[in-house]
């Protein structure tokens, strides 16, 4: 609950502050990325939207190719994570299935 509360507080700061800077969304994304196990798809899509808001800064530094590449990798991980793990690993025992789920969760957490 504390992490959800700090996320909502930082989002309120981002939306209602006097001078909003694009990098301020990262303050909201940092506590949210710690609770990726609670609702991974919401947090993943929120991460995509947050990075999209950084586009003007990335254009100034000429980082468009890096942005598109990292976003493509992140979306491909989302696609792999969105598939049912049981369909991917049909013949794997329960403990190994949990290991695959942990691996997918970890890869999404690292890419965030």
Short mmCIF file of N, CA, C and O in Angstrom, two decimals:
data_model
loop_
_atom_site.label_atom_id
_atom_site.label_comp_id
_atom_site.label_asym_id
_atom_site.label_seq_id
_atom_site.Cartn_x
_atom_site.Cartn_y
_atom_site.Cartn_z
N UNK A 1 0.81 -1.20 0.00
CA UNK A 1 0.00 0.00 0.00
C UNK A 1 0.85 1.26 0.00
O UNK A 1 0.45 2.25 -0.58
N UNK A 2 2.00 1.20 0.65
CA UNK A 2 2.85 2.38 0.71
C UNK A 2 3.37 2.72 -0.68
O UNK A 2 3.45 3.89 -1.05
N UNK A 3 3.72 1.69 -1.46
CA UNK A 3 4.23 1.96 -2.81
C UNK A 3 3.15 2.52 -3.72
O UNK A 3 3.41 3.40 -4.54
N UNK A 4 1.91 2.01 -3.60
CA UNK A 4 0.82 2.59 -4.38
C UNK A 4 0.56 4.02 -3.95
O UNK A 4 0.26 4.89 -4.78
N UNK A 5 0.66 4.29 -2.65
CA UNK A 5 0.47 5.65 -2.15
C UNK A 5 1.55 6.60 -2.63
O UNK A 5 1.27 7.74 -3.01
N UNK A 6 2.80 6.14 -2.61
CA UNK A 6 3.86 7.01 -3.11
C UNK A 6 3.76 7.22 -4.61
O UNK A 6 4.09 8.29 -5.12
N UNK A 7 3.25 6.22 -5.33
CA UNK A 7 3.02 6.39 -6.77
C UNK A 7 1.95 7.43 -7.02
O UNK A 7 2.12 8.31 -7.87
N UNK A 8 0.86 7.34 -6.30
CA UNK A 8 -0.22 8.32 -6.51
C UNK A 8 0.22 9.72 -6.09
O UNK A 8 -0.14 10.70 -6.74
N UNK A 9 1.03 9.83 -5.04
CA UNK A 9 1.53 11.14 -4.63
C UNK A 9 2.46 11.73 -5.68
O UNK A 9 2.36 12.91 -6.02
N UNK A 10 3.33 10.91 -6.23
CA UNK A 10 4.23 11.42 -7.25
C UNK A 10 3.51 11.74 -8.55
O UNK A 10 3.87 12.67 -9.25
N UNK A 11 2.44 10.97 -8.87
CA UNK A 11 1.64 11.32 -10.04
C UNK A 11 0.89 12.63 -9.83
O UNK A 11 0.77 13.44 -10.76
N UNK A 12 0.40 12.86 -8.61
CA UNK A 12 -0.25 14.14 -8.32
C UNK A 12 0.75 15.29 -8.43
O UNK A 12 0.42 16.36 -8.96
N UNK A 13 1.96 15.07 -7.97
CA UNK A 13 3.00 16.09 -8.11
C UNK A 13 3.31 16.34 -9.57
O UNK A 13 3.48 17.48 -10.00
N UNK A 14 3.37 15.28 -10.37
CA UNK A 14 3.65 15.43 -11.79
C UNK A 14 2.54 16.19 -12.50
O UNK A 14 2.80 17.05 -13.34
N UNK A 15 1.29 15.88 -12.18
CA UNK A 15 0.17 16.48 -12.90
C UNK A 15 -0.17 17.88 -12.41
O UNK A 15 -0.69 18.69 -13.17
N UNK A 16 0.12 18.21 -11.15
CA UNK A 16 -0.31 19.49 -10.60
C UNK A 16 0.83 20.42 -10.24
O UNK A 16 0.60 21.45 -9.62
N UNK A 17 2.03 20.10 -10.62
CA UNK A 17 3.13 20.98 -10.26
C UNK A 17 3.14 22.21 -11.15
O UNK A 17 2.58 22.23 -12.24
N UNK A 18 3.79 23.25 -10.66
CA UNK A 18 3.82 24.52 -11.37
C UNK A 18 4.59 24.41 -12.68
O UNK A 18 4.15 24.86 -13.72
N UNK A 19 5.76 23.81 -12.60
CA UNK A 19 6.58 23.66 -13.79
C UNK A 19 6.86 22.18 -14.01
O UNK A 19 7.66 21.57 -13.30
N UNK A 20 6.17 21.59 -14.96
CA UNK A 20 6.29 20.17 -15.22
C UNK A 20 7.44 19.94 -16.20
O UNK A 20 7.52 20.58 -17.23
N UNK A 21 8.32 19.06 -15.84
CA UNK A 21 9.39 18.66 -16.73
C UNK A 21 9.14 17.21 -17.13
O UNK A 21 8.55 16.44 -16.37
N UNK A 22 9.59 16.84 -18.30
CA UNK A 22 9.31 15.50 -18.80
C UNK A 22 9.89 14.42 -17.90
O UNK A 22 9.31 13.35 -17.74
N UNK A 23 11.04 14.69 -17.31
CA UNK A 23 11.69 13.67 -16.48
C UNK A 23 10.98 13.45 -15.15
O UNK A 23 11.27 12.48 -14.46
N UNK A 24 10.02 14.29 -14.79
CA UNK A 24 9.30 14.12 -13.53
C UNK A 24 8.47 12.86 -13.49
O UNK A 24 8.15 12.37 -12.41
N UNK A 25 8.10 12.34 -14.65
CA UNK A 25 7.30 11.11 -14.68
C UNK A 25 8.10 9.93 -14.14
O UNK A 25 7.53 8.96 -13.66
N UNK A 26 9.41 10.01 -14.19
CA UNK A 26 10.24 8.93 -13.66
C UNK A 26 10.10 8.80 -12.15
O UNK A 26 10.32 7.73 -11.60
N UNK A 27 9.74 9.90 -11.48
CA UNK A 27 9.50 9.82 -10.04
C UNK A 27 8.29 8.95 -9.74
O UNK A 27 8.25 8.25 -8.74
N UNK A 28 7.30 8.98 -10.60
CA UNK A 28 6.13 8.13 -10.41
C UNK A 28 6.40 6.70 -10.85
O UNK A 28 5.82 5.75 -10.31
N UNK A 29 7.27 6.54 -11.81
CA UNK A 29 7.55 5.21 -12.34
C UNK A 29 8.45 4.40 -11.42
O UNK A 29 8.35 3.17 -11.40
N UNK A 30 9.28 5.05 -10.65
CA UNK A 30 10.22 4.29 -9.80
C UNK A 30 9.52 3.49 -8.69
O UNK A 30 9.81 2.31 -8.55
N UNK A 31 8.59 4.04 -7.90
CA UNK A 31 7.91 3.16 -6.93
C UNK A 31 6.97 2.17 -7.60
O UNK A 31 6.74 1.07 -7.10
N UNK A 32 6.44 2.55 -8.75
CA UNK A 32 5.52 1.65 -9.45
C UNK A 32 6.25 0.43 -9.98
O UNK A 32 5.69 -0.66 -10.02
N UNK A 33 7.50 0.59 -10.37
CA UNK A 33 8.24 -0.56 -10.90
C UNK A 33 8.59 -1.57 -9.80
O UNK A 33 8.89 -2.72 -10.11
N UNK A 34 8.54 -1.16 -8.56
CA UNK A 34 8.81 -2.09 -7.46
C UNK A 34 7.65 -3.04 -7.19
O UNK A 34 7.83 -4.07 -6.55
N UNK A 35 6.47 -2.71 -7.67
CA UNK A 35 5.30 -3.57 -7.44
C UNK A 35 4.82 -4.19 -8.74
O UNK A 35 3.62 -4.40 -8.94
N UNK A 36 5.75 -4.52 -9.62
CA UNK A 36 5.38 -5.11 -10.90
C UNK A 36 4.73 -6.48 -10.72
O UNK A 36 3.97 -6.92 -11.57
N UNK A 37 4.95 -7.14 -9.60
CA UNK A 37 4.34 -8.45 -9.37
C UNK A 37 2.84 -8.35 -9.12
O UNK A 37 2.11 -9.30 -9.38
N UNK A 38 2.35 -7.21 -8.62
CA UNK A 38 0.92 -7.06 -8.35
C UNK A 38 0.09 -6.96 -9.63
O UNK A 38 -0.91 -7.64 -9.78
N UNK A 39 0.48 -6.07 -10.51
CA UNK A 39 -0.24 -5.92 -11.78
C UNK A 39 0.77 -5.61 -12.88
O UNK A 39 0.99 -4.45 -13.23
N UNK A 40 1.36 -6.64 -13.43
CA UNK A 40 2.47 -6.42 -14.37
C UNK A 40 2.05 -5.75 -15.68
O UNK A 40 2.80 -4.94 -16.22
N UNK A 41 0.87 -6.05 -16.20
CA UNK A 41 0.49 -5.46 -17.48
C UNK A 41 0.21 -3.97 -17.35
O UNK A 41 0.61 -3.18 -18.20
N UNK A 42 -0.46 -3.56 -16.28
CA UNK A 42 -0.71 -2.13 -16.07
C UNK A 42 0.60 -1.36 -15.94
O UNK A 42 0.78 -0.31 -16.55
N UNK A 43 1.51 -1.90 -15.17
CA UNK A 43 2.77 -1.21 -14.94
C UNK A 43 3.61 -1.19 -16.21
O UNK A 43 4.28 -0.20 -16.51
N UNK A 44 3.54 -2.24 -17.00
CA UNK A 44 4.28 -2.26 -18.26
C UNK A 44 3.75 -1.23 -19.24
O UNK A 44 4.53 -0.50 -19.86
N UNK A 45 2.45 -1.15 -19.37
CA UNK A 45 1.89 -0.15 -20.28
C UNK A 45 2.09 1.26 -19.74
O UNK A 45 2.29 2.19 -20.52
N UNK A 46 2.03 1.43 -18.44
CA UNK A 46 2.33 2.75 -17.87
C UNK A 46 3.76 3.14 -18.16
O UNK A 46 4.06 4.31 -18.42
N UNK A 47 4.66 2.18 -18.14
CA UNK A 47 6.07 2.45 -18.46
C UNK A 47 6.21 2.90 -19.91
O UNK A 47 6.99 3.81 -20.19
N UNK A 48 5.48 2.27 -20.81
CA UNK A 48 5.54 2.69 -22.22
C UNK A 48 5.03 4.12 -22.40
O UNK A 48 5.62 4.91 -23.13
N UNK A 49 3.95 4.45 -21.72
CA UNK A 49 3.41 5.81 -21.82
C UNK A 49 4.37 6.81 -21.20
O UNK A 49 4.58 7.91 -21.73
N UNK A 50 5.00 6.44 -20.09
CA UNK A 50 5.94 7.35 -19.43
C UNK A 50 7.15 7.62 -20.31
O UNK A 50 7.62 8.75 -20.40
N UNK A 51 7.64 6.59 -20.97
CA UNK A 51 8.79 6.80 -21.87
C UNK A 51 8.38 7.59 -23.09
O UNK A 51 9.15 8.39 -23.62
N UNK A 52 7.15 7.42 -23.54
CA UNK A 52 6.66 8.19 -24.67
C UNK A 52 6.65 9.69 -24.35
O UNK A 52 6.91 10.51 -25.22
N UNK A 53 6.39 10.05 -23.10
CA UNK A 53 6.40 11.46 -22.73
C UNK A 53 7.81 12.04 -22.74
O UNK A 53 7.96 13.26 -22.74
N UNK A 54 8.82 11.20 -22.75
CA UNK A 54 10.20 11.68 -22.82
C UNK A 54 10.67 11.94 -24.25
O UNK A 54 11.82 12.33 -24.46
N UNK A 55 9.82 11.74 -25.24
CA UNK A 55 10.22 11.88 -26.64
C UNK A 55 10.85 13.24 -26.96
O UNK A 55 11.86 13.29 -27.67
N UNK A 56 10.30 14.38 -26.48
CA UNK A 56 10.95 15.66 -26.81
C UNK A 56 12.39 15.75 -26.31
O UNK A 56 13.25 16.30 -27.00
N UNK A 57 12.67 15.22 -25.14
CA UNK A 57 14.04 15.23 -24.64
C UNK A 57 14.94 14.32 -25.47
O UNK A 57 16.11 14.63 -25.70
N UNK A 58 14.41 13.20 -25.91
CA UNK A 58 15.20 12.28 -26.71
C UNK A 58 15.49 12.83 -28.10
O UNK A 58 16.53 12.54 -28.68
N UNK A 59 14.59 13.65 -28.63
CA UNK A 59 14.83 14.27 -29.92
C UNK A 59 15.95 15.31 -29.83
O UNK A 59 16.76 15.42 -30.75
N UNK A 60 15.99 16.04 -28.75
CA UNK A 60 17.04 17.05 -28.58
C UNK A 60 18.41 16.40 -28.55
O UNK A 60 19.37 16.91 -29.16
N UNK A 61 18.51 15.26 -27.88
CA UNK A 61 19.79 14.56 -27.78
C UNK A 61 20.04 13.59 -28.93
O UNK A 61 21.00 12.83 -28.90
N UNK A 62 19.15 13.57 -29.92
CA UNK A 62 19.24 12.69 -31.09
C UNK A 62 19.33 11.21 -30.69
O UNK A 62 20.21 10.48 -31.13
N UNK A 63 18.40 10.79 -29.84
CA UNK A 63 18.36 9.40 -29.37
C UNK A 63 17.13 8.66 -29.89
O UNK A 63 16.62 7.75 -29.24
N UNK A 64 16.66 9.04 -31.07
CA UNK A 64 15.45 8.42 -31.61
C UNK A 64 15.65 6.93 -31.91
O UNK A 64 14.76 6.12 -31.63
N UNK A 65 16.80 6.57 -32.45
CA UNK A 65 17.05 5.17 -32.80
C UNK A 65 17.13 4.32 -31.53
O UNK A 65 16.57 3.22 -31.47
N UNK A 66 17.78 4.84 -30.50
CA UNK A 66 17.86 4.10 -29.24
C UNK A 66 16.48 3.95 -28.61
O UNK A 66 16.15 2.89 -28.06
N UNK A 67 15.66 4.99 -28.71
CA UNK A 67 14.30 4.93 -28.17
C UNK A 67 13.48 3.86 -28.88
O UNK A 67 12.82 3.04 -28.23
N UNK A 68 13.52 3.86 -30.20
CA UNK A 68 12.74 2.89 -30.97
C UNK A 68 13.23 1.48 -30.70
O UNK A 68 12.43 0.54 -30.52
N UNK A 69 14.54 1.30 -30.61
CA UNK A 69 15.10 -0.03 -30.35
C UNK A 69 14.71 -0.54 -28.97
O UNK A 69 14.25 -1.68 -28.82
N UNK A 70 14.88 0.28 -27.96
CA UNK A 70 14.53 -0.14 -26.59
C UNK A 70 13.04 -0.39 -26.45
O UNK A 70 12.62 -1.33 -25.77
N UNK A 71 12.22 0.44 -27.11
CA UNK A 71 10.78 0.24 -27.04
C UNK A 71 10.38 -1.06 -27.76
O UNK A 71 9.51 -1.78 -27.27
N UNK A 72 11.03 -1.37 -28.87
CA UNK A 72 10.73 -2.61 -29.58
C UNK A 72 11.10 -3.83 -28.74
O UNK A 72 10.36 -4.81 -28.68
N UNK A 73 12.24 -3.76 -28.06
CA UNK A 73 12.63 -4.87 -27.18
C UNK A 73 11.64 -5.00 -26.03
O UNK A 73 11.22 -6.11 -25.68
N UNK A 74 11.23 -3.89 -25.45
CA UNK A 74 10.29 -3.92 -24.34
C UNK A 74 8.94 -4.48 -24.78
O UNK A 74 8.34 -5.30 -24.08
N UNK A 75 8.45 -4.07 -25.94
CA UNK A 75 7.16 -4.56 -26.44
C UNK A 75 7.25 -6.05 -26.77
O UNK A 75 6.30 -6.80 -26.53
N UNK A 76 8.39 -6.49 -27.29
CA UNK A 76 8.52 -7.92 -27.56
C UNK A 76 8.52 -8.72 -26.26
O UNK A 76 7.96 -9.82 -26.19
N UNK A 77 9.12 -8.18 -25.21
CA UNK A 77 9.04 -8.85 -23.91
C UNK A 77 7.62 -8.85 -23.37
O UNK A 77 7.17 -9.82 -22.76
N UNK A 78 6.89 -7.76 -23.61
CA UNK A 78 5.48 -7.73 -23.22
C UNK A 78 4.69 -8.78 -23.98
O UNK A 78 3.82 -9.44 -23.42
N UNK A 79 4.98 -8.95 -25.25
CA UNK A 79 4.28 -9.95 -26.05
C UNK A 79 4.57 -11.35 -25.52
O UNK A 79 3.66 -12.18 -25.41
N UNK A 80 5.82 -11.62 -25.18
CA UNK A 80 6.16 -12.93 -24.63
C UNK A 80 5.53 -13.13 -23.26
O UNK A 80 5.09 -14.21 -22.93
N UNK A 81 5.49 -12.07 -22.46
CA UNK A 81 4.92 -12.19 -21.13
C UNK A 81 3.41 -12.32 -21.18
O UNK A 81 2.81 -12.99 -20.35
N UNK A 82 2.78 -11.69 -22.17
CA UNK A 82 1.33 -11.72 -22.27
C UNK A 82 0.78 -13.08 -22.64
O UNK A 82 -0.37 -13.39 -22.38
N UNK A 83 1.60 -13.92 -23.25
CA UNK A 83 1.15 -15.28 -23.58
C UNK A 83 1.06 -16.12 -22.32
O UNK A 83 1.82 -15.93 -21.39
N UNK A 84 0.14 -17.05 -22.29
CA UNK A 84 0.06 -17.93 -21.13
C UNK A 84 1.34 -18.76 -21.01
O UNK A 84 1.79 -19.37 -21.97
N UNK A 85 1.89 -18.76 -19.85
CA UNK A 85 3.14 -19.49 -19.62
C UNK A 85 2.91 -20.98 -19.77
O UNK A 85 3.78 -21.71 -20.24
N UNK A 86 1.72 -21.46 -19.41
CA UNK A 86 1.45 -22.89 -19.50
C UNK A 86 1.44 -23.36 -20.96
O UNK A 86 1.80 -24.50 -21.25
N UNK A 87 1.02 -22.51 -21.88
CA UNK A 87 1.05 -22.90 -23.29
C UNK A 87 2.47 -22.93 -23.82
O UNK A 87 2.80 -23.74 -24.68
N UNK A 88 3.32 -22.07 -23.31
CA UNK A 88 4.71 -22.06 -23.74
C UNK A 88 5.45 -23.25 -23.15
O UNK A 88 6.26 -23.88 -23.81
N UNK A 89 5.17 -23.55 -21.91
CA UNK A 89 5.89 -24.62 -21.21
C UNK A 89 4.93 -25.72 -20.81
O UNK A 89 4.66 -25.95 -19.64
N UNK A 90 4.33 -26.40 -21.78
CA UNK A 90 3.34 -27.44 -21.51
C UNK A 90 3.90 -28.61 -20.74
O UNK A 90 3.26 -29.15 -19.86
N UNK A 91 5.07 -29.04 -21.10
CA UNK A 91 5.62 -30.28 -20.57
C UNK A 91 6.55 -30.04 -19.39
O UNK A 91 7.29 -30.94 -19.02
N UNK A 92 6.50 -28.88 -18.81
CA UNK A 92 7.42 -28.56 -17.71
C UNK A 92 6.67 -28.73 -16.39
O UNK A 92 5.50 -28.38 -16.27
N UNK A 93 7.35 -29.22 -15.41
CA UNK A 93 6.73 -29.44 -14.09
C UNK A 93 6.40 -28.10 -13.44
O UNK A 93 6.84 -27.05 -13.86
N UNK A 94 5.64 -28.16 -12.33
CA UNK A 94 5.17 -26.96 -11.65
C UNK A 94 6.26 -26.04 -11.15
O UNK A 94 6.18 -24.83 -11.28
N UNK A 95 7.31 -26.59 -10.57
CA UNK A 95 8.38 -25.74 -10.04
C UNK A 95 9.14 -25.05 -11.17
O UNK A 95 9.55 -23.90 -11.04
N UNK A 96 9.31 -25.74 -12.29
CA UNK A 96 9.99 -25.12 -13.42
C UNK A 96 9.11 -24.08 -14.08
O UNK A 96 9.61 -23.09 -14.60
N UNK A 97 7.79 -24.28 -14.07
CA UNK A 97 6.88 -23.27 -14.58
C UNK A 97 6.97 -22.00 -13.75
O UNK A 97 6.97 -20.89 -14.29
N UNK A 98 7.07 -22.15 -12.45
CA UNK A 98 7.24 -20.98 -11.58
C UNK A 98 8.56 -20.28 -11.88
O UNK A 98 8.63 -19.06 -11.86
N UNK A 99 9.60 -21.04 -12.19
CA UNK A 99 10.88 -20.45 -12.53
C UNK A 99 10.76 -19.63 -13.82
O UNK A 99 11.31 -18.54 -13.92
N UNK A 100 10.00 -20.13 -14.79
CA UNK A 100 9.81 -19.39 -16.04
C UNK A 100 9.03 -18.11 -15.77
O UNK A 100 9.35 -17.05 -16.30
N UNK A 101 8.00 -18.19 -14.94
CA UNK A 101 7.25 -16.98 -14.58
C UNK A 101 8.15 -15.96 -13.91
O UNK A 101 8.08 -14.77 -14.20
N UNK A 102 9.01 -16.42 -13.00
CA UNK A 102 9.93 -15.51 -12.34
C UNK A 102 10.91 -14.91 -13.33
O UNK A 102 11.27 -13.73 -13.22
N UNK A 103 11.33 -15.69 -14.31
CA UNK A 103 12.24 -15.18 -15.33
C UNK A 103 11.56 -14.09 -16.17
O UNK A 103 12.16 -13.05 -16.44
N UNK A 104 10.31 -14.31 -16.58
CA UNK A 104 9.59 -13.31 -17.33
C UNK A 104 9.37 -12.05 -16.49
O UNK A 104 9.52 -10.94 -16.98
N UNK A 105 8.98 -12.22 -15.23
CA UNK A 105 8.80 -11.06 -14.35
C UNK A 105 10.10 -10.30 -14.19
O UNK A 105 10.11 -9.06 -14.20
N UNK A 106 11.19 -11.01 -14.03
CA UNK A 106 12.48 -10.35 -13.87
C UNK A 106 12.92 -9.61 -15.12
O UNK A 106 13.46 -8.51 -15.03
N UNK A 107 12.65 -10.19 -16.29
CA UNK A 107 13.05 -9.52 -17.52
C UNK A 107 12.23 -8.26 -17.74
O UNK A 107 12.76 -7.24 -18.19
N UNK A 108 10.96 -8.29 -17.38
CA UNK A 108 10.14 -7.09 -17.51
C UNK A 108 10.57 -6.05 -16.48
O UNK A 108 10.65 -4.87 -16.80
N UNK A 109 10.89 -6.48 -15.28
CA UNK A 109 11.36 -5.53 -14.26
C UNK A 109 12.66 -4.87 -14.68
O UNK A 109 12.85 -3.68 -14.48
N UNK A 110 13.57 -5.64 -15.26
CA UNK A 110 14.83 -5.07 -15.68
C UNK A 110 14.66 -4.12 -16.87
O UNK A 110 15.37 -3.12 -16.97
N UNK A 111 13.72 -4.43 -17.75
CA UNK A 111 13.54 -3.56 -18.89
C UNK A 111 12.82 -2.27 -18.53
O UNK A 111 12.92 -1.30 -19.24
N UNK A 112 12.10 -2.28 -17.41
CA UNK A 112 11.44 -1.07 -16.95
C UNK A 112 12.50 -0.15 -16.44
O UNK A 112 12.67 0.95 -16.70
#
